[in-house]
Structure formats: structure tokens, C-alpha cells
Coordinates of C-alpha atoms in Angstrom, one line a residue:
X9 CA -8.9 9.9 33.9
X10 CA -6.5 12.2 31.9
X11 CA -6.9 12.6 28.2
X12 CA -3.9 10.5 27.2
X13 CA -4.7 7.8 29.8
X14 CA -8.3 7.7 28.6
X15 CA -7.2 7.3 25.0
X16 CA -4.6 4.7 25.9
X17 CA -7.1 2.7 28.0
X18 CA -9.8 2.8 25.3
X19 CA -7.2 1.9 22.6
X20 CA -6.2 -1.2 24.6
X21 CA -9.9 -2.3 24.8
X22 CA -10.3 -1.8 21.1
X23 CA -7.0 -3.5 20.4
X24 CA -8.0 -6.6 22.3
X25 CA -11.3 -6.5 20.4
X26 CA -9.3 -6.2 17.1
X27 CA -7.1 -9.2 17.9
X28 CA -10.2 -11.4 18.8
X29 CA -12.1 -10.2 15.7
X30 CA -9.0 -10.7 13.5
X31 CA -8.5 -14.3 14.8
X32 CA -12.1 -15.3 14.3
X33 CA -12.4 -13.4 10.9
X34 CA -9.3 -15.1 9.5
X35 CA -10.8 -18.5 10.2
X36 CA -14.2 -17.4 9.0
X37 CA -12.8 -16.2 5.7
X38 CA -11.2 -19.6 5.2
X39 CA -14.5 -21.4 5.9
X40 CA -16.5 -19.1 3.6
X41 CA -13.9 -19.3 0.8
X42 CA -14.0 -23.1 1.0
X43 CA -17.8 -23.3 1.2
X44 CA -18.5 -20.8 -1.6
X45 CA -15.5 -21.5 -3.9
X46 CA -13.3 -18.9 -5.6
X47 CA -15.8 -17.8 -8.2
X48 CA -18.8 -17.4 -5.8
X49 CA -16.5 -15.8 -3.2
X50 CA -15.4 -13.3 -5.9
X51 CA -19.0 -12.7 -6.9
X52 CA -19.9 -12.0 -3.3
X53 CA -17.1 -9.6 -2.9
X54 CA -17.9 -7.6 -6.0
X55 CA -21.7 -7.5 -5.3
X56 CA -21.4 -6.8 -1.5
X57 CA -18.6 -4.4 -2.3
X58 CA -20.9 -2.4 -4.5
X59 CA -23.1 -1.7 -1.4
X60 CA -20.1 -1.6 0.9
X61 CA -18.8 1.2 -1.2
X62 CA -21.6 3.2 0.4
X63 CA -19.5 3.0 3.6
X64 CA -18.5 6.5 2.7
X65 CA -22.1 7.6 3.3
X66 CA -22.3 5.5 6.5
X67 CA -19.0 7.1 7.6
X68 CA -20.3 10.6 6.8
X69 CA -23.4 10.1 8.9
X70 CA -21.5 8.5 11.7
X71 CA -18.9 11.3 11.8
X72 CA -21.6 14.0 11.7
X73 CA -23.4 12.3 14.6
X74 CA -20.3 11.9 16.7
X75 CA -19.3 15.5 16.1
X76 CA -22.6 17.1 17.1
X77 CA -23.0 14.8 20.1
X78 CA -19.4 15.4 21.1
X79 CA -19.9 19.2 21.0
X80 CA -23.3 18.9 22.8
X81 CA -21.9 16.7 25.6
X82 CA -19.4 19.5 26.6
X83 CA -22.4 21.7 27.6
X84 CA -23.4 19.1 30.2
X85 CA -27.0 19.8 29.4
X86 CA -28.9 16.5 29.3
X87 CA -32.0 18.0 27.8
X88 CA -30.0 19.5 24.9
X89 CA -28.1 16.2 24.5
X90 CA -31.3 14.2 24.4
X91 CA -32.7 16.4 21.7
X92 CA -29.5 16.2 19.7
X93 CA -29.5 12.4 19.8
X94 CA -33.2 12.2 18.8
X95 CA -32.5 14.6 15.9
X96 CA -29.6 12.5 14.7
X97 CA -31.6 9.3 15.0
X98 CA -34.4 10.9 12.9
X99 CA -32.0 11.9 10.2
X100 CA -30.4 8.4 10.0
X101 CA -33.9 6.8 9.9
X102 CA -34.9 8.9 6.9
X103 CA -31.6 8.0 5.1
X104 CA -32.1 4.3 5.8
X105 CA -35.6 4.3 4.3
X106 CA -34.3 6.1 1.3
X107 CA -31.5 3.6 0.8
X108 CA -33.9 0.6 0.9
X109 CA -36.2 2.3 -1.7
X110 CA -33.3 3.3 -4.1
X111 CA -31.5 0.0 -3.6
X112 CA -34.5 -2.0 -4.7
X113 CA -34.8 0.0 -7.9
X114 CA -31.2 -0.2 -9.0
X115 CA -30.5 -3.8 -7.9
X116 CA -31.3 -5.5 -11.2
X117 CA -29.4 -3.1 -13.5
X118 CA -26.3 -3.3 -11.4
X119 CA -26.3 -7.1 -11.3
X120 CA -26.8 -7.2 -15.1
X121 CA -23.9 -4.8 -15.6
X122 CA -21.3 -6.8 -13.5
X123 CA -19.3 -9.6 -15.0
X124 CA -21.1 -12.4 -13.1
X125 CA -21.7 -16.0 -14.5
X126 CA -25.3 -16.5 -15.6
X127 CA -25.9 -19.4 -13.2
X128 CA -25.3 -17.2 -10.2
X129 CA -27.0 -14.0 -11.3
X130 CA -30.2 -14.6 -9.3
X131 CA -28.3 -15.5 -6.0
X132 CA -26.2 -12.4 -6.6
X133 CA -29.3 -10.3 -6.9
X134 CA -30.5 -11.6 -3.5
X135 CA -27.1 -10.9 -2.0
X136 CA -27.3 -7.4 -3.3
X137 CA -30.8 -6.9 -1.7
X138 CA -29.8 -8.4 1.6
X139 CA -26.8 -6.1 1.7
X140 CA -29.0 -3.1 1.1
X141 CA -31.1 -4.1 4.2
X142 CA -27.9 -4.9 6.1
X143 CA -26.6 -1.4 5.4
X144 CA -29.9 0.2 6.4
X145 CA -29.6 -1.5 9.8
X146 CA -26.0 -0.3 10.1
X147 CA -27.2 3.3 9.6
X148 CA -29.6 3.1 12.5
X149 CA -27.0 1.3 14.6
X150 CA -24.4 4.1 14.0
X151 CA -26.5 6.5 16.2
X152 CA -26.3 4.2 19.2
X153 CA -22.6 3.3 18.5
X154 CA -21.8 7.1 18.5
X155 CA -23.3 7.4 22.0
X156 CA -20.8 4.8 23.3
X157 CA -18.0 6.5 21.5
X158 CA -18.6 10.1 22.8
X159 CA -18.9 8.7 26.3
X160 CA -15.6 6.9 25.7
X161 CA -17.2 3.6 26.7
X162 CA -15.1 1.4 24.5
X163 CA -15.4 -1.7 26.6
X164 CA -19.1 -2.2 25.8
X165 CA -18.3 -1.2 22.2
X166 CA -15.7 -4.0 22.1
X167 CA -17.9 -6.6 23.7
X168 CA -20.7 -6.1 21.2
X169 CA -18.2 -6.3 18.3
X170 CA -16.8 -9.6 19.6
X171 CA -20.4 -10.9 19.8
X172 CA -21.0 -9.9 16.2
X173 CA -17.9 -11.6 14.8
X174 CA -18.7 -14.8 16.7
X175 CA -22.1 -14.7 15.0
X176 CA -20.4 -14.3 11.7
X177 CA -18.3 -17.4 12.5
X178 CA -21.5 -19.3 13.3
X179 CA -22.9 -18.3 9.9
X180 CA -19.8 -19.4 8.1
X181 CA -20.0 -22.9 9.8
X182 CA -23.7 -23.1 9.2
X183 CA -23.7 -22.5 5.5
X184 CA -21.7 -25.7 4.9
X185 CA -24.8 -27.8 5.6
X186 CA -26.8 -26.2 2.7
X187 CA -26.6 -27.3 -0.9
X188 CA -23.7 -25.7 -2.8
X189 CA -25.9 -23.9 -5.3
X190 CA -27.9 -22.1 -2.6
X191 CA -25.0 -21.2 -0.2
X192 CA -24.3 -17.8 -1.8
X193 CA -27.8 -16.2 -1.2
X194 CA -28.2 -18.0 2.2
X195 CA -24.9 -16.5 3.3
X196 CA -26.2 -13.0 2.5
X197 CA -29.5 -13.7 4.2
X198 CA -27.8 -14.9 7.5
X199 CA -25.5 -11.9 7.5
X200 CA -28.5 -9.6 7.2
X201 CA -30.2 -11.3 10.2
X202 CA -27.1 -11.0 12.4
X203 CA -26.8 -7.3 11.6
X204 CA -30.4 -6.8 12.8
X205 CA -29.6 -8.7 16.0
X206 CA -26.5 -6.6 16.7
X207 CA -28.5 -3.4 16.1
X208 CA -31.1 -4.6 18.7
X209 CA -28.3 -5.2 21.2
X210 CA -27.0 -1.7 20.8
X211 CA -30.4 -0.2 21.2
X212 CA -31.1 -2.2 24.3
X213 CA -27.7 -1.3 26.0
X214 CA -27.8 2.4 25.1
X215 CA -31.3 2.7 26.4
X216 CA -30.3 1.2 29.7
X217 CA -27.0 3.1 30.2
X218 CA -27.5 6.6 28.8
X219 CA -30.4 9.0 29.6
X220 CA -30.1 10.9 26.3
X221 CA -31.3 7.7 24.5
X222 CA -34.6 7.7 26.3
X223 CA -36.1 10.7 24.6
X224 CA -38.5 11.3 21.7
X225 CA -37.4 9.2 18.7
X226 CA -38.5 11.6 16.0
X227 CA -37.4 15.2 16.3
X228 CA -37.0 17.6 13.3
X229 CA -35.5 20.9 14.2
X230 CA -34.9 22.7 10.8
X231 CA -31.9 24.7 12.0
X232 CA -30.2 21.7 13.5
X233 CA -31.0 19.5 10.6
X234 CA -29.5 22.1 8.2
X235 CA -26.3 22.1 10.2
X236 CA -26.2 18.3 10.2
X237 CA -26.9 18.1 6.5
X238 CA -24.2 20.6 5.7
X239 CA -21.6 18.5 7.6
X240 CA -23.0 15.3 6.1
X241 CA -22.9 16.8 2.6
X242 CA -19.2 17.7 2.5
X243 CA -18.4 14.4 4.2
X244 CA -20.5 12.5 1.6
X245 CA -18.8 14.2 -1.3
X246 CA -15.4 13.2 0.1
X247 CA -16.6 9.7 0.8
X248 CA -18.1 9.4 -2.7
X249 CA -14.7 10.2 -4.2
X250 CA -13.1 7.4 -2.1
X251 CA -15.9 5.0 -3.1
X252 CA -15.4 5.9 -6.8
X253 CA -11.7 5.2 -6.5
X254 CA -11.8 2.0 -4.5
X255 CA -15.0 0.3 -5.7
X256 CA -14.3 1.7 -9.2
X257 CA -11.0 -0.1 -9.2
X258 CA -12.7 -3.3 -8.0
X259 CA -15.1 -3.1 -10.9
X260 CA -12.3 -2.2 -13.3
X261 CA -10.4 -5.3 -12.2
X262 CA -13.5 -7.4 -12.6
X263 CA -14.1 -6.1 -16.2
X264 CA -10.4 -6.5 -17.2
X265 CA -9.3 -9.6 -15.3
X266 CA -12.4 -11.4 -14.0
X267 CA -13.8 -12.6 -10.7
X268 CA -10.8 -14.6 -9.6
X269 CA -8.7 -11.4 -9.4
X270 CA -11.6 -10.0 -7.4
X271 CA -11.2 -12.9 -5.0
X272 CA -7.5 -12.2 -4.6
X273 CA -8.4 -8.5 -4.0
X274 CA -11.0 -9.5 -1.5
X275 CA -8.6 -11.7 0.5
X276 CA -6.0 -8.9 0.4
X277 CA -8.6 -6.4 1.6
X278 CA -9.4 -8.7 4.6
X279 CA -5.8 -8.5 5.7
X280 CA -5.3 -4.8 5.1
X281 CA -8.7 -4.3 6.7
X282 CA -7.3 -5.6 10.0
X283 CA -4.6 -2.8 9.8
X284 CA -7.2 -0.2 8.8
X285 CA -9.4 -1.4 11.7
X286 CA -6.6 -1.0 14.2
X287 CA -5.9 2.6 13.0
X288 CA -9.6 3.1 13.1
X289 CA -9.7 1.9 16.7
X290 CA -7.1 4.4 17.7
X291 CA -8.9 7.2 16.0
X292 CA -12.2 6.0 17.5
X293 CA -10.6 6.3 21.0
X294 CA -8.9 9.6 20.2
X295 CA -11.6 11.4 18.3
X296 CA -13.9 12.3 21.2
X297 CA -10.9 13.7 23.1
X298 CA -9.7 15.7 20.1
X299 CA -13.2 17.1 19.5
X300 CA -13.8 17.9 23.2
X301 CA -10.4 19.6 23.6
X302 CA -11.0 21.8 20.5
X303 CA -14.6 22.6 21.7
X304 CA -13.3 24.0 25.0
X305 CA -10.5 26.0 23.4
X306 CA -7.5 23.6 23.9
X307 CA -6.4 23.8 20.3
X308 CA -2.7 23.0 20.9
X309 CA -3.7 20.0 23.0
X310 CA -5.9 18.6 20.3
X311 CA -3.1 19.1 17.6
X312 CA -0.5 17.5 19.9
X313 CA -2.7 14.4 20.3
X314 CA -3.4 14.2 16.6
X315 CA 0.4 14.2 15.8
X316 CA 1.1 11.6 18.5
X317 CA -1.6 9.4 17.1
X318 CA -0.2 9.6 13.6
X319 CA 3.3 8.5 14.7
X320 CA 2.5 5.9 17.3
X321 CA -0.2 4.2 15.2
X322 CA 2.2 4.0 12.3
X323 CA 4.9 2.4 14.5
X324 CA 2.5 -0.2 16.0
X325 CA 1.1 -1.2 12.6
X326 CA 4.6 -1.3 11.1
X327 CA 5.6 -3.9 13.8
X328 CA 2.4 -5.8 13.0
X329 CA 3.0 -5.6 9.2
X330 CA 6.6 -6.9 9.3
X331 CA 5.8 -10.6 10.0
X332 CA 3.0 -10.5 7.5
X333 CA 5.2 -9.0 4.8
X334 CA 8.0 -11.5 5.5
X335 CA 5.8 -14.5 5.4
X336 CA 3.0 -13.6 3.0
X337 CA 2.9 -16.8 0.9
X338 CA 3.4 -19.1 3.9
X339 CA 0.7 -17.4 6.0
X340 CA -1.7 -17.6 3.1
X341 CA -1.0 -21.3 2.6
X342 CA -1.6 -22.0 6.3
X343 CA -4.7 -19.8 6.3
X344 CA -6.5 -20.7 3.0
X345 CA -4.6 -23.7 1.6
X346 CA -5.1 -22.6 -2.0
X347 CA -5.5 -19.1 -3.1
X348 CA -5.4 -17.0 -6.3
X349 CA -1.8 -16.5 -7.4
X350 CA -2.1 -12.7 -7.3
X351 CA -3.0 -12.6 -3.6
X352 CA 0.5 -12.3 -1.9
X353 CA 1.4 -9.2 -4.0
X354 CA -2.0 -7.7 -3.6
X355 CA -1.8 -8.2 0.2
X356 CA 1.6 -6.6 0.4
X357 CA 0.6 -3.5 -1.6
X358 CA -2.7 -3.2 0.4
X359 CA -0.8 -3.2 3.7
X360 CA 1.5 -0.5 2.4
X361 CA -1.5 1.5 1.4
X362 CA -3.0 1.1 4.9
X363 CA 0.2 2.4 6.4
X364 CA 0.3 5.4 4.2
X365 CA -3.4 6.2 4.9
X366 CA -2.6 6.6 8.6
X367 CA -1.0 10.0 8.1
X368 CA -4.1 11.8 6.8
X369 CA -6.6 10.3 9.3
X370 CA -5.7 12.3 12.5
X371 CA -5.6 15.5 10.4
X372 CA -9.0 14.7 9.1
X373 CA -10.3 14.3 12.7
X374 CA -8.9 17.8 13.5
X375 CA -10.9 19.2 10.5
X376 CA -14.0 17.4 11.9
X377 CA -13.4 19.1 15.2
X378 CA -13.2 22.6 13.6
X379 CA -16.2 21.8 11.4
X380 CA -14.4 23.3 8.4
X381 CA -14.2 20.2 6.2
X382 CA -15.0 21.5 2.7
X383 CA -11.5 21.7 1.4
X384 CA -10.3 18.3 2.7
X385 CA -13.5 16.4 1.7
X386 CA -14.2 18.0 -1.6
X387 CA -11.0 19.4 -3.2
X388 CA -8.6 17.0 -1.3
X389 CA -10.6 13.9 -2.3
X390 CA -10.4 14.9 -6.0
X391 CA -6.8 13.6 -5.6
X392 CA -8.1 10.3 -4.4
X393 CA -10.7 10.0 -7.1
X394 CA -8.0 10.4 -9.8
X395 CA -6.9 6.9 -8.9
X396 CA -9.6 5.5 -11.2
X397 CA -8.9 7.3 -14.5
X398 CA -5.2 6.9 -13.9
X399 CA -5.6 3.1 -13.3
X400 CA -7.8 2.7 -16.3
X401 CA -5.3 4.4 -18.6
X402 CA -2.4 2.4 -17.2
X403 CA -4.0 -1.0 -17.4
X404 CA -5.0 -0.3 -21.0
X405 CA -1.3 0.1 -21.8
X406 CA 0.2 -2.3 -19.2
X407 CA -2.4 -5.1 -18.4
X408 CA -1.2 -6.0 -14.9
X409 CA -3.8 -6.4 -12.2
X410 CA -1.6 -5.0 -9.5
X411 CA -1.1 -1.6 -11.1
X412 CA -4.3 0.0 -9.7
X413 CA -3.2 -0.9 -6.2
X414 CA 0.1 1.0 -6.6
X415 CA -1.9 4.0 -7.9
X416 CA -4.0 3.9 -4.7
X417 CA -0.8 4.2 -2.6
X418 CA 0.3 7.2 -4.6
X419 CA -3.0 9.1 -4.3
X420 CA -3.0 8.4 -0.5
X421 CA 0.3 10.2 -0.3
X422 CA -1.1 13.1 -2.3
X423 CA -4.2 13.3 -0.1
X424 CA -2.0 13.4 3.1
X425 CA 0.0 16.3 1.8
X426 CA -3.2 18.2 0.9
X427 CA -4.6 17.6 4.4
X428 CA -1.5 18.8 6.1
X429 CA -1.6 22.1 4.1
X430 CA -5.2 22.6 4.9
X431 CA -4.9 22.1 8.6
X432 CA -1.9 24.4 8.6
X433 CA -4.2 27.2 7.2
X434 CA -7.1 26.3 9.5
X435 CA -5.5 26.2 12.9
X436 CA -1.9 27.3 12.3
X437 CA -0.4 23.8 12.6
X438 CA 3.3 24.4 12.4
X439 CA 4.9 22.5 9.5
X440 CA 8.2 22.5 11.4
X441 CA 6.6 21.0 14.5
X442 CA 4.8 18.4 12.3
X443 CA 8.0 17.5 10.5
X444 CA 9.8 17.1 13.8
X445 CA 7.0 15.2 15.6
X446 CA 5.8 12.9 12.8
X447 CA 7.8 12.8 9.6
X448 CA 11.4 12.8 10.9
X449 CA 11.0 9.9 13.4
X450 CA 9.0 7.8 10.9
X451 CA 11.5 8.5 8.1
X452 CA 14.4 7.5 10.4
X453 CA 12.8 4.3 11.5
X454 CA 11.9 3.3 8.0
X455 CA 15.5 4.0 6.8
X456 CA 16.8 1.7 9.4
X457 CA 14.1 -1.0 9.4
X458 CA 13.5 -1.7 5.7
X459 CA 17.1 -3.0 5.2
X460 CA 16.6 -5.3 8.2
X461 CA 13.4 -6.7 6.8
X462 CA 15.1 -7.2 3.4
X463 CA 18.1 -9.0 5.0
X464 CA 15.8 -11.3 6.9
X465 CA 13.7 -12.0 3.8
X466 CA 16.7 -13.0 1.7
X467 CA 18.8 -14.7 4.4
X468 CA 16.1 -17.1 5.9
X469 CA 14.8 -19.5 3.3
X470 CA 13.0 -22.1 5.4
X471 CA 9.4 -20.9 5.7
X472 CA 8.7 -22.2 9.2
X473 CA 12.0 -20.9 10.5
X474 CA 11.3 -17.5 8.9
X475 CA 7.8 -17.4 10.4
X476 CA 9.0 -17.9 14.0
X477 CA 12.6 -16.8 14.2
X478 CA 12.6 -14.2 11.4
X479 CA 9.4 -12.6 12.7
X480 CA 10.6 -12.5 16.3
X481 CA 13.9 -10.9 15.2
X482 CA 12.0 -8.3 13.1
X483 CA 9.6 -7.4 15.9
X484 CA 12.4 -7.2 18.5
X485 CA 14.7 -5.1 16.4
X486 CA 11.8 -2.9 15.2
X487 CA 10.7 -2.4 18.8
X488 CA 14.2 -1.4 19.8
X489 CA 14.5 1.1 17.0
X490 CA 11.1 2.6 17.8
X491 CA 11.9 2.8 21.6
X492 CA 15.2 4.6 21.1
X493 CA 14.4 6.9 18.1
X494 CA 10.6 6.9 17.7
X495 CA 9.2 7.8 21.1
X496 CA 9.8 10.9 23.2
X497 CA 10.4 11.0 26.9
X498 CA 6.7 11.5 27.8
X499 CA 5.6 8.5 25.7
X500 CA 8.4 6.3 27.1
X501 CA 7.2 7.2 30.6
X502 CA 3.6 6.3 29.7
X503 CA 4.7 2.9 28.4
X504 CA 6.8 2.3 31.5
X505 CA 3.8 3.2 33.7
X506 CA 1.6 0.9 31.8
X507 CA 4.1 -2.0 32.1
X508 CA 4.4 -1.5 35.8
X509 CA 0.6 -1.3 36.3
X510 CA 0.1 -4.5 34.2
X511 CA 2.8 -6.3 36.1
X512 CA 1.2 -5.3 39.4
X513 CA -2.2 -6.5 38.3
X514 CA -0.7 -9.8 37.0
X515 CA 1.0 -10.6 40.3
X516 CA -1.9 -9.7 42.7

């Protein structure tokens, strides 16, 4: 299978996974919000989000594992690959044990600091501890996930994810049978259990399918560990900056505006998370190919794929965002019934932020392939971290809860520009080629598409009519604009081939 076909096929698998996960997650969120109530739901988001902020560390570990395994697999030496996997698993195990130890120590001070009603402080403490354990499981699981990713086995990856989200739906339905005052901590406990089960599934499947997973499970080669730690270190510093910005803003809003605003932010984050997940799916599918191409010396090929990923992912998400932006209030009413008043605006800004974030992500993958990540992850992420002090200063003067979200959009733009400059210096990425391949087509489509969306928004007042007719028109016209001015000949040919193959399979 060719590189582009492999990426396309894996993206389709991951996109199907995303649609199923999104559909179930939306219903799950409604059930959980209804069961917990706005205050407890907000408490869960701010407490679990404090641990989820460590996703930067999880991401650092996962990226380090995927890179070293991706480089190792190009040697086609199973013995070396087995040792590399065992080494990665050992490192992750050490970090997981350390997380559990530190999490237990800091749990009470953190819960005491947060703006949480006294009657739910003890359940909130249990939620914190369960999320520490959940995250430790996720660290171990990332080693096995990485094996599926580097082998580009996205179908298995997708099936396990669907199993996980169905388990989460079962939990959401199950907590309704418990007394209201115990649902918060029981919800955290059950999520911890399902994470352990999913980790077990990954271990079982990887052991059966891939020989490198059947080696020694504790290896500690000092040279290799030093290389892994160096890569993890810079990734962690960059991720820490992101965590300070995003979770810091969550805490800032909690302190200035209370847990109901956190609930609105949590709901908006669920929606924007779907868009982030799709772009993450595309990157997950493309990352092994970019790393492998760079490892064997095909630098131009890896850069070309990164630029195509930026542009096409943006276009696909733009088409997906249009109906949501047009019908934000109506969709929220259908989904949740009642919701915090800030939610529609929060959701719209969060979607814009997710669209802007797409630009830097493929450039960051190229930096991972080269292994030279210090500038992007340390100096570049200082731009992201500035979101917190800027937001704090602004809300002191202008006490509007949406201001920090606008600041996040601006710092994402700044980070993208820094990444572009750094990759230009690393691998001689032509600014002119990037402008022609990515910026110009996207700018043209936005200039034509935004007026169309505004016209549809103001001209169609009936919510149900706007949902079906307005959204259909928006997607159709957006698709036409992208086809004629957003795709090159090679991409149009790939789309046509995919349509023909799909039609032939359908009519067999």
C-alpha cells in the first residue's frame, strides 16, 4: 500500500471510529450532566481536568515511544525492536508508579485550594484519586497503543476505542441507579475500572499480534534511556506550558466566575474535543509515515505530506464546523435540554481555536521526526503559556468569562508562526511553497465561505429549517469551494478513485 493510500485508509478507519465515539459521547454527556447536575458536573470537570492537564506528560511519553519505535521498525531487526519496546515499557512503568505516589500526596491540598462546595469535597477527593489511577493505567497503555500506530494497524485501534466509549456509556446509564449524593465518586470509580479493562485488552491483543511485545518486560539500557529521557524532557516542557495555559485558564474561570462557568467550558470542550480528535486521528495516521519517510532520507516527501495534512484536515473540519456554528443554540437544546448560558459562545470560540491549532500540528510532527524539538517545545510554547497571565490581566479589567478563550486563539496563531519558522531553519521548508500549498488555498476558501455562513445565519430564522436546509446548503457550497479551489489535481484524483472503489464495493 502506498504512503498516501495507507494514510487515507487509516484516516477512514479512525474517522469512522470518531463518528461512533462522538455519537455515543454526546449522549453520554447528556446522561452524565443530568445525573450529576450542573454543579457536580462542573466539579468533576475541574477536578478531573487537573489530572487531565497531565495529558501533556502522557503525550510526551507517547510521542517519544512512537518516535523511537518508528525509527527502530525501519531497521527491520525484530530483536532490536523488541528491546526498544521493552525499554519504553519500563520507562512508562517507572513514571506511572511515580505519578501514583505524588498524586496521593498532593490530592488533599489541591482539593482544598479549588472553589468546591464543602458538601462535595470528599467525593471530589475520591474523584481526584481515581483519576490519578486512571492516568497511570493510560501511561502503561500508551506503549501498546504505540505498537499499533507504528504498524499502521488503525482498524484494531479503532475497534478498541469504540469498545471503550460503549463502556463509558454503560457507566453513564449505571450511575443513575445510585443515590444522588454518591454519584460523583462512583462515576470516577467506574471510569477507573473501565480504563483498567481497556489497558488489559490492548496488552492481550498486542501480545498476540506483534512479536516485539513478547520480550522481556523490564530493560534498562542507560544510553537508550538517556535518549528517551532527552526527547521526553523537551516534550514535557512544551506540554507543561500547554497545561499551564489551558488548565490554568480553567482554574482562573473557576476562581473568578464559579463552577457553573466551568460546566459551560466543559461542555464546549466536549464539542471542540471532537474536532481535536479528528485532527488527532489524521495525525495519528500520518505520523508513522512522516517519521519513516524522514528516517530513510525522503525529507521532501515527509514535508509534502505534512503540508497536505494541514490543508485537507482544515477543510474537512471546516465543513464539520459549519453546521455546528450555524445551529449552536438549537443543537445544545436538543442535546442537553438546559445548559449554562455561556455555552454557545464558549463552544463557538473553542471550535475556532481547534481549527487554528491544526496548522502547527503537522509541523510539530516533522520536528518529532527530526528529533530536534527543543525550540518548538520550549521557546515556542512560551507563547502558549502567555495565555494565562494575559487572560488574568484582561479579566481583572474586563470581567467577561469568554475573554480567556479568545486569548487561546491568539496564542495558537503565534505558536503556528513560530513552528513554521523553526521547521524552515531545520529542514529548509520553503516559505513560498508553504504559502502556496497551505495558506493561500485556506485563505481563499475562508474569504468565500464566511460570507456564505453569515448570510445563512441571518436569512434563515426557523431553527429546524436552519438545521436541515441551512446546514445542507453550507456543506454543499463549502464542498464545492474546496473542490474547485482547495484541492490540487493529485488530491482530486485520489478522491475520485476512492469514490469509484466505494461505489464498486457497494454494488457487489
